[in-house]
Coordinates of C-alpha atoms and ligand atoms in Angstrom, one line a residue:
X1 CA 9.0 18.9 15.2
X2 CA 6.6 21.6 15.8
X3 CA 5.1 20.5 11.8
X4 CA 4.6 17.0 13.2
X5 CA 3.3 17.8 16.5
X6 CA 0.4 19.6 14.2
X7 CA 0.1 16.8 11.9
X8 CA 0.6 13.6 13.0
X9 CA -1.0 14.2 16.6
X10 CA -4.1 14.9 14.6
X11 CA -4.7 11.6 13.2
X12 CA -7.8 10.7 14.8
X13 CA -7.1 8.2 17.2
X14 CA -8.7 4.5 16.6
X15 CA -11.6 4.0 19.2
X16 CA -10.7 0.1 19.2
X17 CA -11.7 -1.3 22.8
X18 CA -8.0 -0.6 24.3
X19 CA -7.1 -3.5 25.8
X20 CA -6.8 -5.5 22.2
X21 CA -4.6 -3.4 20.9
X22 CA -2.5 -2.3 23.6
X23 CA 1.2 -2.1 23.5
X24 CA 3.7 -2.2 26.4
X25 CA 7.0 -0.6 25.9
X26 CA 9.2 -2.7 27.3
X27 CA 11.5 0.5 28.7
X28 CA 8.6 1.7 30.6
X29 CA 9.2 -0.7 33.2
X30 CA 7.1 0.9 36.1
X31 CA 3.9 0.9 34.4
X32 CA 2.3 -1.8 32.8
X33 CA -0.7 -2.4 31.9
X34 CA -3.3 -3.8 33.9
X35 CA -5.2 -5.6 30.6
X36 CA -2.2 -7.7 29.8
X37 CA -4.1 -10.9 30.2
X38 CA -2.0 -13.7 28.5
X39 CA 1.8 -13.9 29.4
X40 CA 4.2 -14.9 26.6
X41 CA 7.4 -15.2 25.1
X42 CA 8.0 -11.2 25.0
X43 CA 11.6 -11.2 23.8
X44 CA 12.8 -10.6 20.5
X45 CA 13.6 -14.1 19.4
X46 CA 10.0 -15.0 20.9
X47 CA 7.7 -12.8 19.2
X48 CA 9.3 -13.8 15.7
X49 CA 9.3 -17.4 16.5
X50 CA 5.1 -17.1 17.3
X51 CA 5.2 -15.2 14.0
X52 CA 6.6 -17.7 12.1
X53 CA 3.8 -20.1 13.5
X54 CA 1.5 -19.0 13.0
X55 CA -0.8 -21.7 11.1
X56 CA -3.2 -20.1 7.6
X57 CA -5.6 -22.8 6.9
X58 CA -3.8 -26.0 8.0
X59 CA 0.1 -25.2 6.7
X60 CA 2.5 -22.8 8.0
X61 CA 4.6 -21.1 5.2
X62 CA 5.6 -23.2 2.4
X63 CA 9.3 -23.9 2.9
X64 CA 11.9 -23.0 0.7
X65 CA 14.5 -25.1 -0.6
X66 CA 17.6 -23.7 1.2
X67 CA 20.1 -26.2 0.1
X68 CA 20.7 -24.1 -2.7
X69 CA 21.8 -21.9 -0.2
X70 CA 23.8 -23.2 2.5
X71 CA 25.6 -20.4 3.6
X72 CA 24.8 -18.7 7.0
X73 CA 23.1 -15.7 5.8
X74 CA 23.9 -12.6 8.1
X75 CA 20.6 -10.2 8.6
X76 CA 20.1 -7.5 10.8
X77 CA 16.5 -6.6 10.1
X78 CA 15.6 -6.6 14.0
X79 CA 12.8 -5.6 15.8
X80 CA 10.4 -2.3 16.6
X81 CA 12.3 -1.9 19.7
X82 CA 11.3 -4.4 22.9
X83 CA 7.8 -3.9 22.3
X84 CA 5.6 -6.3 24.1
X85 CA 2.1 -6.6 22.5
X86 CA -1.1 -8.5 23.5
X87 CA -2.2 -11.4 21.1
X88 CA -5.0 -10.7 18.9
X89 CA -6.9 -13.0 17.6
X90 CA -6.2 -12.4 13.9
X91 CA -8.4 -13.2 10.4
X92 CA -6.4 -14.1 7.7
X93 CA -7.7 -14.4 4.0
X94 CA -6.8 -17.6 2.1
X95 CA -3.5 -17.8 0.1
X96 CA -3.8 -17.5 -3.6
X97 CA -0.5 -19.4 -4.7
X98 CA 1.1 -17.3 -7.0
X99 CA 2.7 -20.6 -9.5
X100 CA 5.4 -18.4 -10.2
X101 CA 6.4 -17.9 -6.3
X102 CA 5.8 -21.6 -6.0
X103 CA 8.3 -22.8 -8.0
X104 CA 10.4 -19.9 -7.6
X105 CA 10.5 -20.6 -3.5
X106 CA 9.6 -17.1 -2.7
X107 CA 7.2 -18.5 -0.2
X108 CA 10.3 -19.9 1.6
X109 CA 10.4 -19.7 5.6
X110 CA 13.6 -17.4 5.6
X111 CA 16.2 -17.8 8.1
X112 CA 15.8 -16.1 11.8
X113 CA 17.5 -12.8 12.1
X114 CA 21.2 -12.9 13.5
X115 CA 20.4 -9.8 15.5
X116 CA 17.1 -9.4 17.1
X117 CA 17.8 -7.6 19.7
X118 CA 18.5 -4.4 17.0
X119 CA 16.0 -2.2 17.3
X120 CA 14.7 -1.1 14.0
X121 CA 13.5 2.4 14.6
X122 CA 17.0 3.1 14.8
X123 CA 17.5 3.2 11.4
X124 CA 15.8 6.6 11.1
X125 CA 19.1 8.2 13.5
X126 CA 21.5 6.9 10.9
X127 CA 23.7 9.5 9.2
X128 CA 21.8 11.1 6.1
X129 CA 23.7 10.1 2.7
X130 CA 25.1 13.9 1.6
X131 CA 27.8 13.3 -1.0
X132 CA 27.5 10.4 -3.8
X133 CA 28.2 6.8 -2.6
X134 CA 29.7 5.1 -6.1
X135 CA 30.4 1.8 -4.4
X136 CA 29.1 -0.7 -2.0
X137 CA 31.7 0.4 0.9
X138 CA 34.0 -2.7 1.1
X139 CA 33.5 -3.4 4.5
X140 CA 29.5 -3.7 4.2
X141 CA 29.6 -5.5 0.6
X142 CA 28.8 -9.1 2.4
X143 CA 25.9 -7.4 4.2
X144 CA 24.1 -6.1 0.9
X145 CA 25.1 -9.5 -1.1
X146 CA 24.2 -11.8 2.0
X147 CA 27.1 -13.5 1.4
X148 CA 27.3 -13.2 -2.0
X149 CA 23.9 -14.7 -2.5
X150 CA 22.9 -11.8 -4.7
X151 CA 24.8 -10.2 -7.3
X152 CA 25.8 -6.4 -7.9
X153 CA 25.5 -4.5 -10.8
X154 CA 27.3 -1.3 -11.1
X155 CA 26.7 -1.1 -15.0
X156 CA 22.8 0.1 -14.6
X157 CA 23.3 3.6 -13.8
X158 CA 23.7 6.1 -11.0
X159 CA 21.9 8.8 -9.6
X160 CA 22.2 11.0 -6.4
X161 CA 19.4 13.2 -5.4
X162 CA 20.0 15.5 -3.1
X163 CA 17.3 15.8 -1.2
X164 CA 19.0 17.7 1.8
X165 CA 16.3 20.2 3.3
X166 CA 13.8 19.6 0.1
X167 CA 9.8 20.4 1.0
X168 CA 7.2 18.9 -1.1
X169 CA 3.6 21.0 -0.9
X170 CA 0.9 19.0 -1.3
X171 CA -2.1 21.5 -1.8
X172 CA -6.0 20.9 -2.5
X173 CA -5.9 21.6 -5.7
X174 CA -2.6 19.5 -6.1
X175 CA -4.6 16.4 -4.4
X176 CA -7.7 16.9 -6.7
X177 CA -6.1 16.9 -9.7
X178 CA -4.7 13.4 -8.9
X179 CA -7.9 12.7 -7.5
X180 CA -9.7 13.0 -10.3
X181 CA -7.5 10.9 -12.7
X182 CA -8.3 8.3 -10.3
X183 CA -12.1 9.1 -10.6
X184 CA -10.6 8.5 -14.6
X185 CA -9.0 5.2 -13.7
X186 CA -6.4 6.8 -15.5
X187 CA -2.6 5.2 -15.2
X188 CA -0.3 6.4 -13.1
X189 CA 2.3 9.0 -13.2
X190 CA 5.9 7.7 -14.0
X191 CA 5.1 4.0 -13.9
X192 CA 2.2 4.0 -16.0
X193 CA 0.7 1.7 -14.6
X194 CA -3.2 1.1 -13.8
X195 CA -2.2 -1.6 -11.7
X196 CA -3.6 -0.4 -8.3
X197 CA -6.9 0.1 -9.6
X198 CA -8.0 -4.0 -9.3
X199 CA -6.2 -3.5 -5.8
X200 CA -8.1 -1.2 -4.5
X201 CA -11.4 -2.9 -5.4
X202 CA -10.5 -6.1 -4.1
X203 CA -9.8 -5.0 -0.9
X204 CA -11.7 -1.5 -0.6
X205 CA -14.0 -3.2 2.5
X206 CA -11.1 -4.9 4.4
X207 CA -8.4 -1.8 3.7
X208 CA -9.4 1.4 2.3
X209 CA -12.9 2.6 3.6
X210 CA -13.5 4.0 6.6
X211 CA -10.3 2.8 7.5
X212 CA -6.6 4.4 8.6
X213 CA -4.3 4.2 5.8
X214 CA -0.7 4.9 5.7
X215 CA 1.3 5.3 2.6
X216 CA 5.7 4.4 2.9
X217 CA 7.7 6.3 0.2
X218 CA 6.2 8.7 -2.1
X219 CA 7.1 11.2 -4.4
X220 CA 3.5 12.1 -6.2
X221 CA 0.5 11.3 -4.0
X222 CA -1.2 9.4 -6.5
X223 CA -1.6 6.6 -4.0
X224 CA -2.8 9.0 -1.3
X225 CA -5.6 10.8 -3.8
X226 CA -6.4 7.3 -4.8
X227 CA -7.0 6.0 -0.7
X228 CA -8.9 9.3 -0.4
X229 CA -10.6 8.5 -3.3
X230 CA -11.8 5.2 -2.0
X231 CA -13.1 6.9 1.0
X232 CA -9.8 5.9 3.8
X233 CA -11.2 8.0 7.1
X234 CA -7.3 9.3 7.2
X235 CA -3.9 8.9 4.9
X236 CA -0.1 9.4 6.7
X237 CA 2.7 9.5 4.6
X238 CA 5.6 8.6 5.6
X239 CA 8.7 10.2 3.3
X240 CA 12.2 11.7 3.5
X241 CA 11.7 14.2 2.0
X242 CA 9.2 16.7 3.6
X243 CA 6.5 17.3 2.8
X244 CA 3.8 19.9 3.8
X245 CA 0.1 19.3 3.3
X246 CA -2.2 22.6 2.4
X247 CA -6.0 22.0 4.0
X248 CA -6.4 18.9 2.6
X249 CA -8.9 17.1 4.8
X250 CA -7.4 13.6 5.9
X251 CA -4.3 13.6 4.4
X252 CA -1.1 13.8 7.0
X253 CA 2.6 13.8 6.0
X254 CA 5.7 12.5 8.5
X255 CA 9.7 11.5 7.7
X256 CA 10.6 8.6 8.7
X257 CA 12.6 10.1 12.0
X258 CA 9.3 12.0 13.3
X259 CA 7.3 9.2 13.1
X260 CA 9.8 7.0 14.9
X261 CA 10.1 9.5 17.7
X262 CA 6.1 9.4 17.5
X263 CA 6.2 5.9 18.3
X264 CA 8.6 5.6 20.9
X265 CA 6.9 8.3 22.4
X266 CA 3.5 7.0 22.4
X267 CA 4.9 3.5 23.4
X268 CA 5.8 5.0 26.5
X269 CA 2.7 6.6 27.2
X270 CA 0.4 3.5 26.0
X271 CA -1.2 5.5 23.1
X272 CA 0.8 3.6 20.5
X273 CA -1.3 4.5 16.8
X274 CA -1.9 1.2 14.4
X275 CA -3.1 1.4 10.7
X276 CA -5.5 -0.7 9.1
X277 CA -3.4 -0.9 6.0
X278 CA 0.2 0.1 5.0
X279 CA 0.8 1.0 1.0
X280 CA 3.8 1.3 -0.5
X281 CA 4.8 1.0 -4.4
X282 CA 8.5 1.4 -5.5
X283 CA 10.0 2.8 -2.8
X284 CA 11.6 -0.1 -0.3
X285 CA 13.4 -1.5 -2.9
X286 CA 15.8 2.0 -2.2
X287 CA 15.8 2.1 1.1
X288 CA 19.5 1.8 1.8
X289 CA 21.2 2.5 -1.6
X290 CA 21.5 6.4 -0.4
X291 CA 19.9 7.2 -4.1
X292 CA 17.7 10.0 -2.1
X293 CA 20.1 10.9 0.2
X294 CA 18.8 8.2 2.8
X295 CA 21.4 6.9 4.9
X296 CA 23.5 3.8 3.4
X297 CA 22.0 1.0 5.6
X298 CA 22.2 -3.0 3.7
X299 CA 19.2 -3.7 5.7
X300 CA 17.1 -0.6 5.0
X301 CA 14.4 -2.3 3.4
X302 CA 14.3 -5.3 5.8
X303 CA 14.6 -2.8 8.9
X304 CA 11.3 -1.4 7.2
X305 CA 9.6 -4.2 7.4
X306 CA 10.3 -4.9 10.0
X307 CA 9.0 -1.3 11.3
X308 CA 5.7 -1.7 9.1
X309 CA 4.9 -4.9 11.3
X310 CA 5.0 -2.9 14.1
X311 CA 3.1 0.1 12.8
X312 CA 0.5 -1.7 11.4
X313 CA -2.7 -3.8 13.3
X314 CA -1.9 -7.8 13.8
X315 CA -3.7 -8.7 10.8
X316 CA -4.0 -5.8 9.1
X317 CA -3.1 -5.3 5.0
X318 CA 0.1 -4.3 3.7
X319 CA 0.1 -3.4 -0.3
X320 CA 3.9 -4.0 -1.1
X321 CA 5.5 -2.8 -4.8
X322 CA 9.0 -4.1 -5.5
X323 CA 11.2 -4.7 -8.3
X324 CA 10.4 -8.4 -8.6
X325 CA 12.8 -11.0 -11.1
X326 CA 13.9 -14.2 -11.1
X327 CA 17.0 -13.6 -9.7
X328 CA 18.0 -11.1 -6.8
X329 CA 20.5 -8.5 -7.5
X330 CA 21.6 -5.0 -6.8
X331 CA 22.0 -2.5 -9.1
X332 CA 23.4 0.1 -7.2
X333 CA 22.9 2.9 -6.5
X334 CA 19.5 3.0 -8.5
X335 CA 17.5 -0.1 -6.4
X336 CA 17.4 -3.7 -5.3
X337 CA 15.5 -6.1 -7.7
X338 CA 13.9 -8.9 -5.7
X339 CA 13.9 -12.8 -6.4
X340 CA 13.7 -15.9 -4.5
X341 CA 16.3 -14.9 -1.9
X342 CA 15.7 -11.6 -0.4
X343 CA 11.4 -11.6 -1.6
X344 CA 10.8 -14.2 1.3
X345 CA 12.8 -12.5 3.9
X346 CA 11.8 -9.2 2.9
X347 CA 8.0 -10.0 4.0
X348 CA 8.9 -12.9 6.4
X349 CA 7.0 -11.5 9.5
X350 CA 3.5 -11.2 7.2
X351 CA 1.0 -13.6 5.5
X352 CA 0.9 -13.3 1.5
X353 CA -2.6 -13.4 0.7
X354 CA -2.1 -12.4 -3.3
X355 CA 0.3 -11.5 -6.1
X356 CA -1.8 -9.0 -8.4
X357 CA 0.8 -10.4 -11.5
X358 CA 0.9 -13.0 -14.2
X359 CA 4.2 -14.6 -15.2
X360 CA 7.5 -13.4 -14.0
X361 CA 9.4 -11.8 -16.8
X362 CA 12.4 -14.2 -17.7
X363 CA 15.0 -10.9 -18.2
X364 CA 15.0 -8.5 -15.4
X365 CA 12.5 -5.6 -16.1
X366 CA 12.8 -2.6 -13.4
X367 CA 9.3 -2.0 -13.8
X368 CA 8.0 -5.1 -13.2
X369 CA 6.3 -4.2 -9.5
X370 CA 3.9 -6.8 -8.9
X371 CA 1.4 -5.3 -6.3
X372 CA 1.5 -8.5 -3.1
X373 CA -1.3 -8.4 -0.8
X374 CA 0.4 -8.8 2.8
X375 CA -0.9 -9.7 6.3
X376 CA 0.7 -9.0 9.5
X377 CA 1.2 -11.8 11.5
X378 CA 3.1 -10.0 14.5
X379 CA 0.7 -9.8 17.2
X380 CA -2.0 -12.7 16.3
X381 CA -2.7 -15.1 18.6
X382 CA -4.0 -17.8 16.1
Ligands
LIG1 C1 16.5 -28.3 -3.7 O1 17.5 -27.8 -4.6 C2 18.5 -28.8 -4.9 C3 19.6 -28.1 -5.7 O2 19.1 -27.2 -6.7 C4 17.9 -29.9 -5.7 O3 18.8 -30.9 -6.1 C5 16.8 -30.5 -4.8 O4 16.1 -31.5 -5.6 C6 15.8 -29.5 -4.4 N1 14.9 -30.1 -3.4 C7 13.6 -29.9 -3.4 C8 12.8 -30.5 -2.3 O5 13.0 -29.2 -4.3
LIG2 C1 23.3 18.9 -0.9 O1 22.5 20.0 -0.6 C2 22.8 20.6 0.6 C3 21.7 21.6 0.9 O2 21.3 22.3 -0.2 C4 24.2 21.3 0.4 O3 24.6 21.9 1.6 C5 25.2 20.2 0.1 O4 26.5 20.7 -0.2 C6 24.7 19.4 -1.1 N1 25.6 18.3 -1.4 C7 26.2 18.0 -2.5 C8 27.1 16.8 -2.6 O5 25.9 18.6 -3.5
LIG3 C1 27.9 -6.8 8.5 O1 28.0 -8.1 8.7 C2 28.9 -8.4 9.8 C3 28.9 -10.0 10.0 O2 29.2 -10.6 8.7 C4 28.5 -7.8 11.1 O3 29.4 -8.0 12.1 C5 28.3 -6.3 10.9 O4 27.8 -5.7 12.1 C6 27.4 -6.0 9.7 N1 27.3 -4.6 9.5 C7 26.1 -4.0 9.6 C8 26.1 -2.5 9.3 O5 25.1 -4.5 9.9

């Protein structure tokens, strides 16, 4: 608490004329603001309708072909919390059809949630993971499948990390090391992969400089040196596991719970922080599989998303890495593997601007992360 108080309060706030941007929490009953211009549908079900209509040049999103699938689908991805937000008027870039996603469907209008009223921030109170889950528990087996939509695959492997009271430190000299195999355009860490590298010149203007970045999920800060890198005015992790920054200007570090609580907290008192641009390479695709000792949750990644929307500025970029295949499945514990029923749900409240991939591999590759370029569309007004 007090680690957070020093680091996360710090992140200098966003001198955006207030009255754009301004959130009402929807708890705070007695004081609302006196900007809010524009009355609309606040509730749940309302705000992700008006997201789902939003119109990017001329056509809503593509839709899917759900006969395939003509089971109800139970999700519980949810919302922030009851936030009520005032409509920006949002810019969104022109979709580059990805042929692959086409065919595939994965631009497919999913569903509407089940369960909107959840509040997604909630996720972060669940009960940490602290002994080995082997098995999907029975009962929840129909929530991770959607109905047996996608298959599980015990067969992969296995791993529990117990990540129960770990710190990371990130020092200066820790940060410039990565830093300068950026400056290399050298590839990255485990992965290997220079994929970022066209990312973050495409988008450098609209996402990176000058601008308040925040990074889901990481376990080397290879993104974060490479944000700095690209001049970002401030970087905020957000991880599990701990993780305590050494004097290294810019850079900020939260768990998922304290910046919950930050939230909540600054809903209630108006001063509710947005990013310009969310990253986040191979992580979601755990969120829920209790791998990392994170609590088992079959709507983890969803709920994510779902938090992201909220965390992030109507119309701001979201850099999303995931296991991507032809065909969904689970291979639990390790990850999920996305295809064309759980890719279009998983970013159904944002705009998908660009797949940074060719071809989809026909055999399910792990490391296949294509980087998507994502817009929010919670909060826009067009
Ligand atoms: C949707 O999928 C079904 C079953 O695979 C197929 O018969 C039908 O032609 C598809 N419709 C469209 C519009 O692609
Ligand atoms: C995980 O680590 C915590 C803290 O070190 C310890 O108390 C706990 O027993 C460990 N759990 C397992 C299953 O090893
Ligand atoms: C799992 O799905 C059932 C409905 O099929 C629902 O009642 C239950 O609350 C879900 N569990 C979780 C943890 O969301």
């Amino acid at each position: 608490m007090g680690y957070r108080t020093k680091c996360f309060l710090t992140v200098p706030y966003l001198m955006v004329p207030l009255c754009t941007l301004l959130i009402i929490a929807s708890y705070q009953q007695g004081k609302k603001s006196s900007c809010r211009a524009h009355p609309f549908d606040s509730s749940a079900t309302g705000v992700f309708r008006r997201a789902q209509q939003i119109i990017i040049n001329n056509v809503v999103d593509l839709p899917c072909n759900w006969s395939k699938h003509t089971r109800t689908i139970y999700l519980c991805a949810g919302m922030c919390s009851t936030v009520v937000r005032e409509k920006t008027k949002c810019i969104f870039h022109p979709r580059i059809v990805h042929e692959g996603f086409k065919t595939l469907g994965m631009y497919c209008k999913p569903p509407t949630d089940s369960c909107l009223e959840y509040n997604a921030w909630l996720k972060d109170s669940l009960p940490l993971t602290q002994q080995p889950v082997r098995k999907i528990p029975r009962n929840l087996v129909n929530n991770f499948t959607l109905d047996g939509l996608i298959s599980v695959d015990y067969g992969v492997g296995f791993v529990f990390a117990n990540y129960t009271g770990r710190i990371l430190t990130w020092t200066a000299n820790f940060i410039q090391k990565y830093r300068e195999q950026v400056r290399a355009r050298e590839p990255f860490g485990s992965y290997s992969t220079d994929a970022l590298y066209p990312v973050l010149d495409a988008y450098k203007n609209f996402a990176i400089t000058q601008k308040r970045c925040a990074v889901i999920g990481s376990e080397y800060p290879w993104i974060e040196a490479a944000l700095l890198e690209y001049a970002a005015a401030s970087v905020t992790t957000i991880e599990y596991s701990k993780i305590l920054v050494v004097k290294v200007p810019g850079l900020f570090a939260v768990t998922p719970g304290e910046f919950a609580n930050a939230q909540q907290a600054g809903a209630a008192t108006n001063r509710w922080d947005f990013f310009d641009s969310v990253w986040s390479y191979s992580s979601l695709e755990h969120d829920g599989l209790g791998r990392y000792t994170d609590p088992i949750n079959p709507y983890g990644d969803l709920q994510t998303m779902t938090k992201i929307s909220c965390m992030l500025k109507p119309g701001g970029f979201l850099f999303l890495a995931v296991p991507t295949s032809l065909r969904d499945e689970i291979h639990f514990n390790l990850h999920r593997v996305y295809g064309p029923v759980r890719y279009p749900i998983l970013y159904r409240y944002f705009h998908l601007v660009q797949v940074f991939a060719e071809e989809i591999p026909s055999t399910t590759n792990y490391g296949f992360q294509p980087i998507l370029v994502l817009q929010n569309k919670v909060g826009c007004a067009n």
